[in-house]
XYZ file of C-alpha atoms in Angstrom:
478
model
C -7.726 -93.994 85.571
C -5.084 -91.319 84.744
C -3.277 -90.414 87.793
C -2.137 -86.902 88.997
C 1.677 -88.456 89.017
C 1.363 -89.485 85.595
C 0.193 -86.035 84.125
C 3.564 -84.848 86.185
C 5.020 -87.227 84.114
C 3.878 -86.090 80.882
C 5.373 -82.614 82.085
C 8.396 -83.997 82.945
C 8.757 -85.457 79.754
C 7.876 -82.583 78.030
C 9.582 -80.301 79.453
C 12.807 -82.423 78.421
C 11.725 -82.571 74.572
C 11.969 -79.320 74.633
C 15.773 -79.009 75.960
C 16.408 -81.654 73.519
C 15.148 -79.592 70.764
C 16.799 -76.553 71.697
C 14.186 -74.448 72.507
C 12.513 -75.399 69.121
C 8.728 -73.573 69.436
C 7.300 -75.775 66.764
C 8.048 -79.048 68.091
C 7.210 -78.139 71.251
C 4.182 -76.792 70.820
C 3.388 -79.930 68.259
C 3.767 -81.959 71.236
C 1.645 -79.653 73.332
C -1.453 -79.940 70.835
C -0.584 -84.076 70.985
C -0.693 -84.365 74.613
C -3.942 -81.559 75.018
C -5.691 -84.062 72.323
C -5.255 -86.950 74.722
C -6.426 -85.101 77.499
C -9.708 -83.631 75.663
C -10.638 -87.589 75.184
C -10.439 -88.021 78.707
C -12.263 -85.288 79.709
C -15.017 -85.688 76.929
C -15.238 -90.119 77.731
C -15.563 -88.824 81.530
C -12.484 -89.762 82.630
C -11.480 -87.770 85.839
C -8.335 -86.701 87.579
C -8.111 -87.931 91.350
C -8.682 -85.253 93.248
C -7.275 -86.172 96.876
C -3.956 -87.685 96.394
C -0.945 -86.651 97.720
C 0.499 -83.288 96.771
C 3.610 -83.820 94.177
C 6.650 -82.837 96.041
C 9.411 -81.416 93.063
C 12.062 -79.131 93.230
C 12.069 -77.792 89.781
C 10.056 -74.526 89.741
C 9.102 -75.174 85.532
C 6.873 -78.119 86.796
C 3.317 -78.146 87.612
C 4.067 -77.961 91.387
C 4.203 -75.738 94.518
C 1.997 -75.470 97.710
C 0.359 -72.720 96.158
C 0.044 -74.057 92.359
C -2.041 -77.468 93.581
C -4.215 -75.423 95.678
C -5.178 -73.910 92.337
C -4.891 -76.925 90.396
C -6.717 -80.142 92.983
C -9.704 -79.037 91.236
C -8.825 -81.038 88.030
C -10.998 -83.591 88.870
C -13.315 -82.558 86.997
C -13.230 -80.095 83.667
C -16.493 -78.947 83.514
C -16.436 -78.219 87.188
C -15.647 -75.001 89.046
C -12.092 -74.269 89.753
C -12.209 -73.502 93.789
C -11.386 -70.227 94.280
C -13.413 -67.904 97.249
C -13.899 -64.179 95.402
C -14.040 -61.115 96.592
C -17.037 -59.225 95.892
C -15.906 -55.508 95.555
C -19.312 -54.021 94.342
C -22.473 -56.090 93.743
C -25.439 -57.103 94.200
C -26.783 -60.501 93.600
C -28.016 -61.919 90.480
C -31.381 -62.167 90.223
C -31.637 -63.948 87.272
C -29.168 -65.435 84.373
C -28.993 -63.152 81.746
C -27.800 -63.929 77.487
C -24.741 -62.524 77.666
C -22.160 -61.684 80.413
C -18.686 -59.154 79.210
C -16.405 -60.094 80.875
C -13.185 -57.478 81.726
C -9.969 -58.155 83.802
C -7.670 -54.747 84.892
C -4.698 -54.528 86.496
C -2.795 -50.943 87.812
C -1.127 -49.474 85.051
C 2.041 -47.220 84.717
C 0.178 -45.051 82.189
C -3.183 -44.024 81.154
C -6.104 -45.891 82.654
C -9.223 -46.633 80.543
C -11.086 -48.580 82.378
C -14.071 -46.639 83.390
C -14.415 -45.643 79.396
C -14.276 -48.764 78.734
C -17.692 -49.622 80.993
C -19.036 -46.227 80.115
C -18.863 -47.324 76.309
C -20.497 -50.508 77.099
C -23.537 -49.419 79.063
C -24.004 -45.963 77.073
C -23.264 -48.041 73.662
C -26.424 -50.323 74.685
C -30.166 -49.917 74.952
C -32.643 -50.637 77.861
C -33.960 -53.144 76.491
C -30.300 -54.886 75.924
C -29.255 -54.127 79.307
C -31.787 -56.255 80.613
C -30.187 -58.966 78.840
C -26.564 -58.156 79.679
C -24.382 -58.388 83.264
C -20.473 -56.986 83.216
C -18.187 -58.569 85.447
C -14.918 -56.391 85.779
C -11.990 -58.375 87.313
C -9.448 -56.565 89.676
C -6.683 -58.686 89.543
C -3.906 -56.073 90.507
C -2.680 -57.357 94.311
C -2.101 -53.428 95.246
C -5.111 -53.394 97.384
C -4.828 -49.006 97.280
C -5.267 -48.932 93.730
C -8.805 -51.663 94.130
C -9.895 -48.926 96.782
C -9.791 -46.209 94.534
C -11.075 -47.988 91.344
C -13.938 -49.498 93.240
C -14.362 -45.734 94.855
C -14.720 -44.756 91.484
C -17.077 -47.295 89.841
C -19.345 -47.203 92.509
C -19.250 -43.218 92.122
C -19.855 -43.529 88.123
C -22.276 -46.433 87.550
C -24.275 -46.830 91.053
C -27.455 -47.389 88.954
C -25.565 -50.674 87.139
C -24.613 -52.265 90.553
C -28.184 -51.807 91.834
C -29.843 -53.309 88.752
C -27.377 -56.071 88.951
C -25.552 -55.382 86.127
C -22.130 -54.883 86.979
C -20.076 -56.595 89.224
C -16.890 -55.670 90.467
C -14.744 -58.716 92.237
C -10.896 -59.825 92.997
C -9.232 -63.122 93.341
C -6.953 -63.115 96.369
C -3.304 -63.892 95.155
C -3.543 -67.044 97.411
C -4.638 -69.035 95.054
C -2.021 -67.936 91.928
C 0.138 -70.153 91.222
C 4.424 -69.361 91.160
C 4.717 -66.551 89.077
C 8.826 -66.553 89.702
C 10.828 -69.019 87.678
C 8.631 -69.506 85.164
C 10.119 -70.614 81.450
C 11.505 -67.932 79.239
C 9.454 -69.434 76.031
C 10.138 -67.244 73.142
C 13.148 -65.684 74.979
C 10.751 -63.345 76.351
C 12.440 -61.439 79.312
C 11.502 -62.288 82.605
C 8.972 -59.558 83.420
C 7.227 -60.133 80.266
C 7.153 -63.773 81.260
C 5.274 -62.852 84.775
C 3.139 -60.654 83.421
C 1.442 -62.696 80.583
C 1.763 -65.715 83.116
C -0.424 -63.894 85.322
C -2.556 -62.119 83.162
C -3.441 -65.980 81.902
C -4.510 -66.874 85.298
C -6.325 -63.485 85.924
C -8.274 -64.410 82.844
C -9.150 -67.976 83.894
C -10.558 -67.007 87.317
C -12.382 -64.396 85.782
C -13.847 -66.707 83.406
C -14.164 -69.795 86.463
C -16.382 -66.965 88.011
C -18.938 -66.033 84.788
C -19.570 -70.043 83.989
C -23.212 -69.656 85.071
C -24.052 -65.531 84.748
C -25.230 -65.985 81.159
C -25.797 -68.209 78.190
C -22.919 -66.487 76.390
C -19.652 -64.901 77.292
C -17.940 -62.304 75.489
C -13.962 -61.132 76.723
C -13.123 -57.068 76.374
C -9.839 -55.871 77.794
C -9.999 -52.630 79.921
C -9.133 -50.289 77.228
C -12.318 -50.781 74.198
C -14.841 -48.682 73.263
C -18.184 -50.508 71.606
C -20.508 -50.226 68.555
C -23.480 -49.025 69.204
C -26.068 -51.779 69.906
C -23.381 -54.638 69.886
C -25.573 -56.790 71.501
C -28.593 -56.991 69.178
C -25.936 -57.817 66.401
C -24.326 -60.150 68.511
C -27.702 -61.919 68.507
C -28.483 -61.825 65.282
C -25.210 -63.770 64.383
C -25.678 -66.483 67.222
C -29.090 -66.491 65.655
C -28.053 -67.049 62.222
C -25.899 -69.816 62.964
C -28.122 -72.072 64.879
C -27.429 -75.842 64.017
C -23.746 -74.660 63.095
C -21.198 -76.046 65.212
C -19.006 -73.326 66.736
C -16.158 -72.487 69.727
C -15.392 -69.158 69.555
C -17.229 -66.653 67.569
C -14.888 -63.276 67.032
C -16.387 -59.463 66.823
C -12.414 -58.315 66.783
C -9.100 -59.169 65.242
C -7.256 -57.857 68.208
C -5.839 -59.250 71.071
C -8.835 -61.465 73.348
C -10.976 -58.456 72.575
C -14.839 -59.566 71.461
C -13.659 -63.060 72.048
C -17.378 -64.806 72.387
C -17.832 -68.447 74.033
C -20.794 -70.528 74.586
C -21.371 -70.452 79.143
C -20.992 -73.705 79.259
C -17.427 -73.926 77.889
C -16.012 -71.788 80.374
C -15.022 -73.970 83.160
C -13.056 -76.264 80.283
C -11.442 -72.594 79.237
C -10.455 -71.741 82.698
C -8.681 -75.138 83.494
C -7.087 -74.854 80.295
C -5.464 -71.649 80.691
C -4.584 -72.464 84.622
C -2.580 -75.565 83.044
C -0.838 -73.895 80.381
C -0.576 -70.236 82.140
C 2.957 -70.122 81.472
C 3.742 -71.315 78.158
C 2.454 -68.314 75.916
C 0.240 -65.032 75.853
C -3.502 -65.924 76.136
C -4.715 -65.211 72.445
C -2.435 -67.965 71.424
C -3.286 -70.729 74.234
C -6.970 -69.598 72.667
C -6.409 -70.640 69.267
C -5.303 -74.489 70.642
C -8.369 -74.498 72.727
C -10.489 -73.674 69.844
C -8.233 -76.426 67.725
C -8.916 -78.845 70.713
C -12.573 -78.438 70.216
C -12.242 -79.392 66.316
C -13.061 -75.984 65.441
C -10.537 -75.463 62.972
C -11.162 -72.192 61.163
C -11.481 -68.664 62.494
C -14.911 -67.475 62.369
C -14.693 -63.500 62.487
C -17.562 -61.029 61.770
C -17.061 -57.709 59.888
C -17.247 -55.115 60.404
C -16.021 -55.466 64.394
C -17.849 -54.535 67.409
C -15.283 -53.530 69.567
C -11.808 -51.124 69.106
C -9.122 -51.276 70.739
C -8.749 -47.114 72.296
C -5.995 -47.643 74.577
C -2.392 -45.492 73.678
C -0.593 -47.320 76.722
C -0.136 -51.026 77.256
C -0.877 -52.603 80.693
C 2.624 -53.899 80.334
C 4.973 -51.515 81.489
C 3.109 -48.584 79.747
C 4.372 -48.870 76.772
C 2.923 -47.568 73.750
C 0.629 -49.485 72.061
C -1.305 -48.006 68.708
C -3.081 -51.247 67.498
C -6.356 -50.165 65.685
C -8.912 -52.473 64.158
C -9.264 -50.812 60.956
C -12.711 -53.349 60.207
C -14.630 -51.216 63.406
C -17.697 -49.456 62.346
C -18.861 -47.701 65.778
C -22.195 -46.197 64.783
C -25.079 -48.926 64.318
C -24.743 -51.024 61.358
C -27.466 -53.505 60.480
C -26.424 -57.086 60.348
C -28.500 -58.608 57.627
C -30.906 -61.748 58.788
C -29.801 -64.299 55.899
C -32.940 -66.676 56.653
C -32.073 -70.705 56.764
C -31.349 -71.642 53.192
C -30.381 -73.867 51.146
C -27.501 -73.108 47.968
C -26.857 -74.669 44.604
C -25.060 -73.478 41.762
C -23.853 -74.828 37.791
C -21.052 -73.075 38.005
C -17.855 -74.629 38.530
C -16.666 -74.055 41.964
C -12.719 -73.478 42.727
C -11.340 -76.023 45.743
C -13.683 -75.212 48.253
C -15.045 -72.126 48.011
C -18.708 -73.424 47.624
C -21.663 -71.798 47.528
C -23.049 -71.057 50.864
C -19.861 -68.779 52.024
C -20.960 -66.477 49.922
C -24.483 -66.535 52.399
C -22.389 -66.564 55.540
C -21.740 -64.066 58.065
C -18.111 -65.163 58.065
C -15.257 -63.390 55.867
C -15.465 -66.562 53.209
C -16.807 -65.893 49.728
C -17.823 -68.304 46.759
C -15.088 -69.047 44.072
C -16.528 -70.145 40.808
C -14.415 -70.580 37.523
C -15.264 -68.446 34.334
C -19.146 -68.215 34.562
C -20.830 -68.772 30.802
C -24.401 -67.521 29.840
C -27.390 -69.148 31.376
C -25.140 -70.132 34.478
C -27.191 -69.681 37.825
C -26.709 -69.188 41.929
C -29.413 -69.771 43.398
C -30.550 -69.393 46.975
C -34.168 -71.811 48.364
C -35.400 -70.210 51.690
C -37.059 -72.993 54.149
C -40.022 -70.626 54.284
C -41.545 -68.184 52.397
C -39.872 -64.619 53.273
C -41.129 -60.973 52.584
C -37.874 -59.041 52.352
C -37.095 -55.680 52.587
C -33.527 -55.015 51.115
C -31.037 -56.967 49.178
C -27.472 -56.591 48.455
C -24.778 -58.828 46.727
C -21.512 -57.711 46.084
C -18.857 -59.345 43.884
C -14.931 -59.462 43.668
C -12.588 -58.880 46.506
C -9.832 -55.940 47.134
C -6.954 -58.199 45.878
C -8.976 -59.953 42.515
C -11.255 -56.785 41.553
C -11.677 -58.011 38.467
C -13.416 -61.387 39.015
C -16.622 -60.112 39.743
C -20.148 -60.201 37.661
C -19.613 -58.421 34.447
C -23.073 -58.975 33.107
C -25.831 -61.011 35.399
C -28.959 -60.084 37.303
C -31.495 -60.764 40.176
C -34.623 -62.661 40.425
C -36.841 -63.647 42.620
C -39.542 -66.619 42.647
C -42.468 -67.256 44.661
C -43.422 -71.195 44.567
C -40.691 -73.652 44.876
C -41.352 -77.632 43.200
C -39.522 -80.670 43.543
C -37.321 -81.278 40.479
C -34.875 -83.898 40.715
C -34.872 -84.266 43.674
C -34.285 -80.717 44.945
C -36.701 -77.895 44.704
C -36.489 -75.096 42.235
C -38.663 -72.325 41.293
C -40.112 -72.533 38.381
C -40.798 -69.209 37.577
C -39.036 -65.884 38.222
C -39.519 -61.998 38.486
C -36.769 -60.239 37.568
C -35.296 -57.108 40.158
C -32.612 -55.430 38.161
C -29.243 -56.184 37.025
C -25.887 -56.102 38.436
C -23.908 -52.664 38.041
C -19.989 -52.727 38.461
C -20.640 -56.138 39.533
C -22.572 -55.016 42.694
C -26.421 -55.352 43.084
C -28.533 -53.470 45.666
C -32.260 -52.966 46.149
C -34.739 -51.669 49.200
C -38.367 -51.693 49.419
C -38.446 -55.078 48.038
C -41.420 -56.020 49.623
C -43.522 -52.785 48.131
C -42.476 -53.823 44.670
C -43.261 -57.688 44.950
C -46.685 -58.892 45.390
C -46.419 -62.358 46.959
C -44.152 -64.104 49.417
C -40.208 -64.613 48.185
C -39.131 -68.448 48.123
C -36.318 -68.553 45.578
C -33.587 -65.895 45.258
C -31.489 -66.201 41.857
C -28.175 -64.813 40.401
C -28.192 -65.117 36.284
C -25.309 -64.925 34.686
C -26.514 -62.838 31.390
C -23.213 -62.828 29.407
C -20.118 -65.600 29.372
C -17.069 -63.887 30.685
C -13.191 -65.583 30.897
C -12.685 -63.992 34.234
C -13.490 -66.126 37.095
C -16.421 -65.107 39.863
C -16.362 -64.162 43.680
C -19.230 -63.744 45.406
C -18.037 -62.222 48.669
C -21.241 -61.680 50.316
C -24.968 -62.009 49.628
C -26.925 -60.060 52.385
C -30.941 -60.256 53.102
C -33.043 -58.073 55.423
C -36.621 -59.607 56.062
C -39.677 -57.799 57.211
């Protein structure tokens, strides 16, 4: 059984490995990954921390104790368990049933600017009514200046009454009893202090908020208090989840800023929480995110363009300094996420390293690689089903290689798929049009073919020395 004293000791010893090494981030955080690997086998064979033993006595303030850090931490019996903290409720009213997806926001007072009620505005006004059935928002006050709660929950209640009837916002706090030290905390990075005890706190702010939204929803999805939304984020938040059913995944990302549209599976929160509580003071949260993702054995990013969510703030919550980071991939009218139906991908071509053929069919920012492409060379794409579609569109090449793209190829489509050689094929083929300036686009698909689509087929017309990218190939179905 591994014993509370003994994870002490792992922090003991780590904490010295990293004197020894002179402050040396890489080897530190090498051994951080290391140890976090053995604890994810305990935690996925079962094994449990004991929960009742004596509290761990230490005089060194970088360690894992204090009075007030096991009160937050004697909960690490169990990952997948609540951490056992009694919130606040500012503004609610109960949950009447779990919805698909909870947002999740955390504020604090700031010495500038204050976005927060734009940033629920955007949410709510960005959204449907039939998505806000499906949606809750949990706003986090984590600032311990109980004035400034008064007047923010003064104001919430005042601006979006309607929300806390229906149940779908929720405004709570997590009484700064159960924080941990934030004083004497390590100076990683050379950060100064202040910096230190404000991203050690916002860390914990984060995992209560997330302790607190384990069972609201199937899925979670992290804003900061300063975003405005796409219109209708949530119906193309669905479509992606949809679209990658039987697909392993972590953390799906509609942003490439900060822990905004940050979006987890429910039942991982409670294992995200812990982990942040146990690390809250070695680095800022997006980066404690990218090990728990690691930890999980998802090892790539997985980020959706265009983004969902922008980043509108002009002051940061930290000291109000400026702060001008844009995501320059955010589209905020509607844009339609194409359904890419299950399918399976084969090519002739010769394919670079691993740039096979079904990231060119994914949602994700991959794209097929295939060496120089010679005449009669095919892509083709076998639906599980018969499809009617409405609208296609391929496009080839990328911003930095604009010349490998499809000089001379078109589009066909088949209608009944065989088995030959084992894998099935179409055996005959209608063709759509060709490819212009190595792009291919077509609507209406479904008035100008008679029957049902089961095979979709790139035909390379022409041999050409440059190699091919397909960056994306995008399907809308009736």
């Amino acid at each position: 059984m591994f014993k509370f004293h003994q994870m002490k000791h792992i922090f003991e010893i780590l904490d010295k490995m990293r004197c020894l090494r002179k402050r040396s981030i890489v080897s530190f955080l090498g051994v951080l990954v290391i140890f976090l690997l053995f604890m994810n086998l305990y935690i996925e064979d079962n094994y449990v921390l004991e929960g009742h033993k004596q509290l761990i006595r230490e005089t060194s303030t970088h360690q894992l104790n204090s009075e007030r850090y096991v009160h937050t931490f004697k909960d690490l019996s169990n990952f997948s368990g609540a951490i056992n903290v009694t919130y606040r409720y500012l503004a609610a009213t109960p949950l009447q049933r779990k919805r698909y997806l909870t947002i999740g926001l955390s504020s604090v007072k700031r010495k500038k600017g204050n976005y927060l009620l734009e940033t629920i505005k955007s949410i709510f006004e960005q959204s449907s009514y039939e998505e806000l059935k499906e949606i809750s928002v949990v706003v986090h006050l984590a600032d311990f200046n109980s004035s400034w709660r008064d007047v923010m929950v003064q104001d919430i209640t005042q601006k979006f009454a309607h929300h806390i009837i229906a149940g779908r916002l929720m405004v709570i706090h997590s009484p700064e009893e159960y924080y941990p030290t934030l004083d004497g905390l390590k100076r990683n990075y050379n950060d100064p202090v202040d910096r230190v005890k404000f991203r050690s706190k916002q860390n914990v702010d984060y995992a209560f908020l997330l302790n607190f939204c384990a069972n609201t929803s199937d899925y979670y999805v992290m804003l900061e208090d300063d975003v405005r939304c796409s219109k209708n984020f949530l119906t193309a938040i669905k479509k992606v989840i949809t679209s990658l059913e039987g697909t392993y995944w972590v953390t799906l990302e509609f942003s490439k800023l900060g822990y905004i549209g940050k979006l987890y599976h429910s039942r991982d929160l409670p294992r995200l929480a812990h982990f942040l509580l146990m690390f809250y003071q070695e680095m800022p949260c997006d980066w404690l995110l990218t090990h728990f993702r690691g930890l999980l054995a998802q090892k790539n990013v997985i980020r959706f363009k265009p983004s969902l969510f922008q980043h509108m703030g002009y002051y940061s919550s930290y000291k109000g300094t400026e702060n001008k980071l844009k995501d320059d991939d955010f589209e905020e009218e509607s844009f339609d996420i194409p359904d890419n139906p299950p399918a399976s991908l084969y090519t002739n071509m010769n394919v670079f390293e691993n740039y096979e053929a079904s990231k060119a069919y994914s949602s994700v920012d991959e794209y097929f690689w295939g060496k120089s492409p010679s005449t009669g060379d095919v892509f083709v794409i076998i639906f599980e089903n018969p499809i009617i579609i409405k609208k296609i569109k391929v496009n080839t090449g990328t911003e930095d290689r604009q010349n490998d793209i499809l000089h001379h190829g078109v589009l066909d489509v088949g209608k009944n798929a065989v088995l030959i050689k084992q894998r099935r094929q179409c055996t005959t083929y209608l063709r759509l049009g060709e490819f212009k300036n190595g792009n291919f686009e077509i609507s209406g698909v479904n008035q100008k073919i008679p029957f049902d689509i089961r095979c979709m087929r790139i035909y390379v017309t022409k041999s050409q020395k440059e190699w091919l990218i397909i960056r994306s190939i995008s399907i809308w179905t009736s």
